[in-house]
GROMACS .gro file of C-alpha atoms in nm:
model
  376
    1MET     CA    1   0.000   0.000   0.000
    2ARG     CA    2   0.124   0.349  -0.082
    3SER     CA    3   0.173   0.603   0.194
    4ALA     CA    4  -0.088   0.873   0.241
    5ASN     CA    5   0.005   1.215   0.109
    6VAL     CA    6  -0.107   1.568   0.187
    7TYR     CA    7  -0.376   1.553  -0.083
    8ASP     CA    8  -0.530   1.245   0.080
    9VAL     CA    9  -0.545   1.422   0.415
   10ALA     CA   10  -0.693   1.736   0.263
   11GLY     CA   11  -0.962   1.534   0.086
   12ALA     CA   12  -1.053   1.333   0.396
   13ALA     CA   13  -1.074   1.645   0.614
   14GLY     CA   14  -1.250   1.857   0.352
   15VAL     CA   15  -0.984   2.131   0.362
   16SER     CA   16  -0.713   2.264   0.134
   17THR     CA   17  -0.356   2.136   0.129
   18ALA     CA   18  -0.247   2.476   0.264
   19THR     CA   19  -0.468   2.417   0.569
   20VAL     CA   20  -0.306   2.077   0.626
   21SER     CA   21   0.037   2.241   0.608
   22ARG     CA   22  -0.079   2.510   0.851
   23TYR     CA   23  -0.200   2.241   1.090
   24PHE     CA   24   0.160   2.120   1.131
   25ARG     CA   25   0.330   2.462   1.124
   26ALA     CA   26   0.090   2.689   1.312
   27PRO     CA   27  -0.211   2.496   1.445
   28ASP     CA   28  -0.317   2.787   1.667
   29LYS     CA   29  -0.412   2.979   1.352
   30LEU     CA   30  -0.686   2.726   1.271
   31SER     CA   31  -1.026   2.704   1.435
   32ALA     CA   32  -1.080   2.425   1.686
   33SER     CA   33  -1.320   2.242   1.455
   34THR     CA   34  -1.081   2.257   1.159
   35ARG     CA   35  -0.792   2.134   1.373
   36GLU     CA   36  -1.004   1.840   1.489
   37ARG     CA   37  -1.103   1.741   1.132
   38VAL     CA   38  -0.741   1.748   1.017
   39ARG     CA   39  -0.626   1.560   1.328
   40ARG     CA   40  -0.874   1.280   1.266
   41ALA     CA   41  -0.777   1.253   0.900
   42VAL     CA   42  -0.406   1.240   0.988
   43ALA     CA   43  -0.467   0.969   1.249
   44GLU     CA   44  -0.691   0.757   1.026
   45LEU     CA   45  -0.458   0.772   0.728
   46GLY     CA   46  -0.136   0.737   0.930
   47TYR     CA   47   0.002   1.044   0.752
   48LEU     CA   48   0.355   1.166   0.831
   49PRO     CA   49   0.456   1.502   0.681
   50SER     CA   50   0.772   1.503   0.471
   51GLY     CA   51   1.028   1.730   0.627
   52SER     CA   52   1.215   1.776   0.299
   53ALA     CA   53   0.896   1.852   0.107
   54ARG     CA   54   0.782   2.099   0.369
   55ALA     CA   55   1.121   2.269   0.367
   56LEU     CA   56   1.110   2.298  -0.012
   57ALA     CA   57   0.763   2.453  -0.004
   58GLU     CA   58   0.854   2.696   0.273
   59ARG     CA   59   1.205   2.769   0.140
   60GLN     CA   60   1.341   2.675   0.482
   61THR     CA   61   1.538   2.380   0.614
   62GLY     CA   62   1.503   2.429   0.990
   63ALA     CA   63   1.881   2.380   1.024
   64ILE     CA   64   2.171   2.616   1.074
   65GLY     CA   65   2.530   2.576   0.960
   66VAL     CA   66   2.872   2.644   1.105
   67TYR     CA   67   3.160   2.701   0.864
   68SER     CA   68   3.498   2.650   1.024
   69PHE     CA   69   3.866   2.611   0.946
   70SER     CA   70   4.026   2.273   0.992
   71GLY     CA   71   4.243   2.231   1.300
   72HIS     CA   72   4.417   1.925   1.157
   73GLU     CA   73   4.790   1.924   1.110
   74PRO     CA   74   4.896   1.769   0.774
   75ASP     CA   75   4.994   1.437   0.934
   76GLU     CA   76   4.669   1.406   1.129
   77VAL     CA   77   4.445   1.304   0.837
   78TRP     CA   78   4.299   0.965   0.917
   79GLU     CA   79   4.395   0.684   0.683
   80PRO     CA   80   4.167   0.378   0.708
   81SER     CA   81   4.440   0.134   0.602
   82ALA     CA   82   4.674   0.262   0.873
   83ALA     CA   83   4.405   0.289   1.140
   84THR     CA   84   4.287  -0.069   1.085
   85ASN     CA   85   4.624  -0.230   1.017
   86GLY     CA   86   4.504  -0.310   0.667
   87LEU     CA   87   4.202  -0.516   0.775
   88GLN     CA   88   3.914  -0.535   0.527
   89PRO     CA   89   3.587  -0.371   0.641
   90ASP     CA   90   3.384  -0.689   0.582
   91ARG     CA   91   3.593  -0.895   0.824
   92ALA     CA   92   3.408  -0.922   1.153
   93GLY     CA   93   3.465  -1.038   1.509
   94GLU     CA   94   3.796  -1.048   1.690
   95GLU     CA   95   3.991  -0.983   1.370
   96ASP     CA   96   3.864  -0.624   1.376
   97ILE     CA   97   4.069  -0.552   1.690
   98VAL     CA   98   4.370  -0.336   1.603
   99VAL     CA   99   4.689  -0.467   1.761
  100ARG     CA  100   4.958  -0.212   1.842
  101VAL     CA  101   5.309  -0.337   1.915
  102ALA     CA  102   5.463  -0.197   2.233
  103GLY     CA  103   5.706   0.081   2.153
  104GLN     CA  104   5.519   0.214   1.849
  105ARG     CA  105   5.458   0.586   1.883
  106ARG     CA  106   5.162   0.787   1.761
  107ARG     CA  107   5.178   1.164   1.753
  108PRO     CA  108   4.888   1.276   1.972
  109ARG     CA  109   4.665   1.567   1.885
  110LEU     CA  110   4.602   1.798   2.178
  111PHE     CA  111   4.229   1.862   2.211
  112PRO     CA  112   4.044   2.084   2.210
  113LEU     CA  113   4.162   2.362   1.981
  114PHE     CA  114   3.990   2.698   1.918
  115ALA     CA  115   3.759   2.563   1.647
  116ASP     CA  116   3.672   2.257   1.857
  117GLU     CA  117   3.562   2.474   2.150
  118VAL     CA  118   3.358   2.716   1.938
  119LEU     CA  119   3.188   2.425   1.763
  120ARG     CA  120   3.112   2.268   2.100
  121GLY     CA  121   2.942   2.591   2.209
  122ALA     CA  122   2.737   2.596   1.888
  123GLU     CA  123   2.640   2.232   1.939
  124ILE     CA  124   2.529   2.297   2.298
  125GLU     CA  125   2.312   2.592   2.196
  126CYS     CA  126   2.160   2.398   1.907
  127THR     CA  127   2.083   2.111   2.144
  128VAL     CA  128   1.907   2.348   2.385
  129ARG     CA  129   1.707   2.496   2.097
  130ARG     CA  130   1.643   2.156   1.933
  131THR     CA  131   1.789   2.289   1.609
  132PRO     CA  132   1.972   2.067   1.358
  133LEU     CA  133   2.335   2.166   1.301
  134VAL     CA  134   2.536   2.120   0.981
  135VAL     CA  135   2.915   2.166   1.000
  136GLY     CA  136   3.148   2.234   0.709
  137TRP     CA  137   3.523   2.279   0.690
  138GLN     CA  138   3.725   2.518   0.480
  139PRO     CA  139   3.894   2.342   0.187
  140GLY     CA  140   4.267   2.298   0.221
  141THR     CA  141   4.274   1.929   0.297
  142SER     CA  142   4.101   1.637   0.131
  143VAL     CA  143   3.816   1.671   0.381
  144GLY     CA  144   3.728   2.032   0.296
  145VAL     CA  145   3.371   2.135   0.206
  146GLU     CA  146   3.286   2.447   0.005
  147LEU     CA  147   3.084   2.720   0.180
  148GLU     CA  148   2.817   2.705  -0.092
  149GLU     CA  149   2.759   2.336  -0.022
  150ILE     CA  150   2.680   2.412   0.342
  151ALA     CA  151   2.469   2.719   0.261
  152ARG     CA  152   2.237   2.517   0.037
  153ARG     CA  153   2.142   2.294   0.330
  154VAL     CA  154   2.068   2.551   0.600
  155ASP     CA  155   1.871   2.867   0.678
  156GLY     CA  156   2.170   3.059   0.815
  157VAL     CA  157   2.544   3.021   0.866
  158VAL     CA  158   2.784   3.092   1.152
  159VAL     CA  159   3.123   3.174   0.996
  160LEU     CA  160   3.443   3.124   1.193
  161PRO     CA  161   3.740   3.356   1.132
  162SER     CA  162   3.993   3.313   0.850
  163THR     CA  163   3.766   3.084   0.647
  164VAL     CA  164   3.628   3.314   0.377
  165ASP     CA  165   3.705   3.667   0.259
  166ASP     CA  166   3.479   3.973   0.284
  167GLU     CA  167   3.350   3.930  -0.070
  168ALA     CA  168   3.231   3.576   0.004
  169VAL     CA  169   3.063   3.696   0.325
  170ALA     CA  170   2.886   3.973   0.133
  171GLN     CA  171   2.765   3.730  -0.132
  172LEU     CA  172   2.642   3.480   0.128
  173SER     CA  173   2.453   3.748   0.322
  174ARG     CA  174   2.239   3.828   0.017
  175THR     CA  175   2.059   3.494   0.046
  176LYS     CA  176   2.127   3.366   0.399
  177ALA     CA  177   2.135   3.496   0.754
  178VAL     CA  178   2.498   3.525   0.864
  179VAL     CA  179   2.672   3.557   1.200
  180LEU     CA  180   3.048   3.613   1.212
  181VAL     CA  181   3.267   3.484   1.495
  182ALA     CA  182   3.567   3.690   1.612
  183GLN     CA  183   3.556   3.921   1.310
  184PRO     CA  184   3.363   4.234   1.212
  185ALA     CA  185   3.107   4.243   0.934
  186PRO     CA  186   3.230   4.396   0.608
  187ARG     CA  187   3.108   4.744   0.523
  188ASP     CA  188   2.748   4.759   0.394
  189VAL     CA  189   2.687   4.393   0.480
  190ILE     CA  190   2.398   4.301   0.710
  191ALA     CA  191   2.549   4.035   0.936
  192ASP     CA  192   2.558   3.997   1.312
  193ALA     CA  193   2.888   3.934   1.487
  194VAL     CA  194   3.022   3.811   1.820
  195VAL     CA  195   3.372   3.944   1.880
  196ILE     CA  196   3.648   4.002   2.133
  197ASP     CA  197   3.891   4.292   2.161
  198ASN     CA  198   4.185   4.127   1.982
  199GLU     CA  199   4.388   4.447   1.956
  200GLY     CA  200   4.334   4.559   2.315
  201ALA     CA  201   4.402   4.213   2.457
  202MET     CA  202   4.730   4.174   2.270
  203ARG     CA  203   4.836   4.523   2.370
  204ALA     CA  204   4.769   4.441   2.737
  205LEU     CA  205   4.977   4.124   2.712
  206VAL     CA  206   5.275   4.302   2.553
  207GLU     CA  207   5.251   4.586   2.806
  208HIS     CA  208   5.276   4.325   3.081
  209LEU     CA  209   5.596   4.186   2.928
  210ILE     CA  210   5.749   4.534   2.903
  211GLU     CA  211   5.643   4.665   3.244
  212GLU     CA  212   5.671   4.355   3.461
  213HIS     CA  213   5.953   4.163   3.289
  214ALA     CA  214   6.155   4.446   3.130
  215VAL     CA  215   6.137   4.285   2.785
  216ASP     CA  216   6.287   4.519   2.526
  217SER     CA  217   6.331   4.301   2.214
  218PHE     CA  218   6.058   4.106   2.038
  219TRP     CA  219   5.972   3.878   1.751
  220TYR     CA  220   5.612   3.838   1.643
  221ALA     CA  221   5.493   3.503   1.507
  222GLY     CA  222   5.158   3.415   1.355
  223SER     CA  223   4.922   3.407   1.062
  224ASP     CA  224   4.894   3.695   0.817
  225VAL     CA  225   4.536   3.601   0.717
  226GLY     CA  226   4.218   3.718   0.887
  227HIS     CA  227   4.085   4.028   1.062
  228GLU     CA  228   4.156   3.883   1.407
  229HIS     CA  229   4.525   3.830   1.329
  230GLU     CA  230   4.556   4.178   1.180
  231ALA     CA  231   4.410   4.323   1.501
  232ARG     CA  232   4.644   4.123   1.723
  233ARG     CA  233   4.947   4.243   1.530
  234ARG     CA  234   4.822   4.602   1.559
  235GLY     CA  235   4.800   4.558   1.936
  236TRP     CA  236   5.158   4.431   1.953
  237GLU     CA  237   5.285   4.719   1.742
  238ALA     CA  238   5.086   4.978   1.942
  239ALA     CA  239   5.234   4.858   2.273
  240LEU     CA  240   5.587   4.884   2.135
  241ASP     CA  241   5.529   5.221   1.969
  242ALA     CA  242   5.393   5.368   2.292
  243ARG     CA  243   5.725   5.291   2.463
  244GLY     CA  244   5.957   5.380   2.180
  245LEU     CA  245   6.056   5.020   2.106
  246ARG     CA  246   6.122   4.896   1.754
  247ALA     CA  247   5.877   4.646   1.605
  248ASP     CA  248   6.133   4.494   1.368
  249THR     CA  249   6.084   4.120   1.332
  250PRO     CA  250   6.175   3.854   1.077
  251ASP     CA  251   5.895   3.711   0.867
  252ILE     CA  252   5.741   3.443   1.088
  253THR     CA  253   5.422   3.335   0.913
  254ASP     CA  254   5.285   2.992   0.997
  255GLY     CA  255   4.909   2.995   0.937
  256GLY     CA  256   4.851   2.899   1.300
  257SER     CA  257   5.019   2.560   1.256
  258ARG     CA  258   5.225   2.420   1.542
  259ALA     CA  259   5.446   2.217   1.307
  260ALA     CA  260   5.503   2.512   1.072
  261ALA     CA  261   5.593   2.745   1.360
  262ARG     CA  262   5.845   2.495   1.490
  263ALA     CA  263   6.008   2.467   1.147
  264VAL     CA  264   6.020   2.844   1.085
  265ILE     CA  265   6.174   2.925   1.424
  266ALA     CA  266   6.424   2.641   1.395
  267ASP     CA  267   6.538   2.784   1.061
  268LEU     CA  268   6.572   3.139   1.201
  269LEU     CA  269   6.773   3.024   1.503
  270ARG     CA  270   7.040   2.886   1.272
  271SER     CA  271   7.137   3.239   1.165
  272LEU     CA  272   6.985   3.489   1.409
  273VAL     CA  273   7.020   3.562   1.779
  274PRO     CA  274   6.676   3.522   1.936
  275PRO     CA  275   6.505   3.820   2.103
  276ARG     CA  276   6.409   3.836   2.469
  277ALA     CA  277   6.046   3.748   2.381
  278ILE     CA  278   5.849   3.588   2.100
  279VAL     CA  279   5.485   3.700   2.099
  280CYS     CA  280   5.259   3.457   1.913
  281ALA     CA  281   4.919   3.515   1.756
  282SER     CA  282   4.788   3.174   1.868
  283ASP     CA  283   4.862   2.907   2.125
  284GLN     CA  284   4.932   2.654   1.849
  285THR     CA  285   5.205   2.882   1.717
  286ALA     CA  286   5.344   2.936   2.068
  287LEU     CA  287   5.365   2.563   2.135
  288GLY     CA  288   5.558   2.513   1.811
  289VAL     CA  289   5.790   2.800   1.901
  290MET     CA  290   5.865   2.651   2.243
  291GLU     CA  291   5.946   2.315   2.082
  292ALA     CA  292   6.192   2.482   1.844
  293LEU     CA  293   6.360   2.672   2.128
  294HIS     CA  294   6.394   2.352   2.328
  295ASP     CA  295   6.545   2.175   2.028
  296ALA     CA  296   6.801   2.457   2.003
  297GLY     CA  297   6.900   2.421   2.369
  298LEU     CA  298   6.725   2.741   2.481
  299GLN     CA  299   6.515   2.763   2.798
  300VAL     CA  300   6.171   2.926   2.832
  301PRO     CA  301   6.143   3.177   2.997
  302GLU     CA  302   6.506   3.205   3.114
  303ASP     CA  303   6.647   3.261   2.765
  304VAL     CA  304   6.334   3.353   2.567
  305VAL     CA  305   5.986   3.448   2.688
  306VAL     CA  306   5.700   3.300   2.484
  307THR     CA  307   5.331   3.397   2.488
  308GLY     CA  308   5.024   3.273   2.301
  309PHE     CA  309   4.664   3.370   2.229
  310ASP     CA  310   4.338   3.168   2.255
  311GLY     CA  311   4.358   2.978   2.584
  312ILE     CA  312   4.339   2.619   2.458
  313ASP     CA  313   4.387   2.343   2.715
  314ALA     CA  314   4.723   2.241   2.567
  315GLY     CA  315   4.879   2.562   2.698
  316GLU     CA  316   4.793   2.473   3.056
  317PHE     CA  317   4.962   2.134   3.026
  318ALA     CA  318   5.270   2.253   2.835
  319ARG     CA  319   5.606   2.268   3.011
  320PRO     CA  320   5.648   2.546   3.094
  321THR     CA  321   5.283   2.641   3.114
  322LEU     CA  322   5.188   2.901   2.853
  323THR     CA  323   5.103   3.265   2.919
  324THR     CA  324   4.815   3.355   2.691
  325ILE     CA  325   4.497   3.549   2.623
  326ARG     CA  326   4.205   3.319   2.695
  327GLN     CA  327   3.905   3.367   2.469
  328PRO     CA  328   3.556   3.253   2.584
  329MET     CA  329   3.550   3.001   2.300
  330GLU     CA  330   3.243   2.802   2.403
  331ALA     CA  331   3.053   3.124   2.471
  332LEU     CA  332   3.148   3.253   2.125
  333GLY     CA  333   2.978   2.949   1.970
  334ARG     CA  334   2.668   2.969   2.187
  335THR     CA  335   2.627   3.342   2.136
  336ALA     CA  336   2.668   3.307   1.759
  337VAL     CA  337   2.389   3.049   1.739
  338SER     CA  338   2.168   3.266   1.961
  339LEU     CA  339   2.225   3.567   1.734
  340LEU     CA  340   2.152   3.358   1.426
  341ALA     CA  341   1.827   3.226   1.576
  342SER     CA  342   1.717   3.582   1.651
  343ARG     CA  343   1.808   3.694   1.299
  344LEU     CA  344   1.601   3.414   1.145
  345GLU     CA  345   1.302   3.512   1.358
  346ALA     CA  346   1.336   3.884   1.281
  347PRO     CA  347   1.533   3.920   0.954
  348ASP     CA  348   1.471   4.295   0.918
  349THR     CA  349   1.629   4.404   1.247
  350ALA     CA  350   1.950   4.608   1.253
  351ALA     CA  351   2.276   4.414   1.264
  352ARG     CA  352   2.414   4.355   1.612
  353VAL     CA  353   2.766   4.314   1.751
  354VAL     CA  354   2.819   4.139   2.084
  355ARG     CA  355   3.162   4.175   2.245
  356LEU     CA  356   3.267   3.913   2.500
  357PRO     CA  357   3.541   3.963   2.762
  358VAL     CA  358   3.881   3.791   2.756
  359GLU     CA  359   4.138   3.704   3.024
  360LEU     CA  360   4.510   3.769   3.042
  361VAL     CA  361   4.634   3.438   3.185
  362LEU     CA  362   4.981   3.471   3.341
  363ARG     CA  363   5.183   3.151   3.359
  364ALA     CA  364   5.540   3.028   3.366
  365SER     CA  365   5.637   3.091   3.000
  366CYS     CA  366   5.666   3.466   3.067
  367GLY     CA  367   5.826   3.426   3.407
  368CYS     CA  368   5.512   3.437   3.619
  369THR     CA  369   5.381   3.151   3.831
  370SER     CA  370   5.186   2.867   3.671
  371VAL     CA  371   4.866   2.982   3.843
  372ASP     CA  372   4.604   3.143   3.616
  373GLY     CA  373   4.514   3.498   3.697
  374GLY     CA  374   4.440   3.848   3.580
  375SER     CA  375   4.198   3.987   3.326
  376SER     CA  376   4.220   4.243   3.051
   0.00000   0.00000   0.00000
């Protein structure tokens, strides 16, 4: 027997198909008698509305998307043959157990990273709101997904920093509700944003190094892509300029990769004398820098002070523990979803910007104790 469709229900209840659709979307807009007729017809026919068909008719999906950058290092892409020791997927039972020989080493990934925490916040808020969530990753590895592919499946998109340029954001905002995380909306683009004070936070961190630790020579290491990284570099430069210090630094661009930062610093240390401090635009960069310094026989912070930005858990467990700016990463994700939900309910409201506070976390890598403290 074929399944009942909306036309069957409408015929049995003596109403239009639009009324049947309204019964599922906004039953309070129907009279009590009409609701009862449709209810009986639905029950008798065993009708289940098609979510995909309803979404097509209403031009809505009921889902929201998050577009992120990938936190994977190049050697962290999962390979089925390696992960299963070459076992075939159709082999069952005890043979599916992967045996690892004692002494084999696997490079661990330190969770969670910035994107992981923001996505967790988005997931929590979507769970509270009972809203489906679709996640896409910026291309750059074999697991990347184009922004357009995500946008087609959702009503609105939360965009993490350094994933798309302003032109792509402007184009997306013409057809979808958009909320930007940790970056401002481009000029003349209607998009909400949840941000932090990247420039002010970095300036406060560098001022601490100058005033409390008498640091007078610096390198700056980090990505050269994204509004948030531009703002952090401005904060570093402003702190130095205010005290008459030179902001000369070699080109240390790593894209936020721990492995790349380690390689770049290792190369520089072969020909240059390191400064008193290396200020990093992310914790991932800072961790790579500390590894390179250790490899070169230099001690942190005795020989070189190192600081990060983000506040990922790995910094707390590093040796020495990492001085950093801690972002409210989970709150960024939750706030972004909340803003997007409000935008979808009231699409004609003025764009909003919510700024969340950050913390200056002083630890051993700058010469302070390993106890968290302080706020900027």
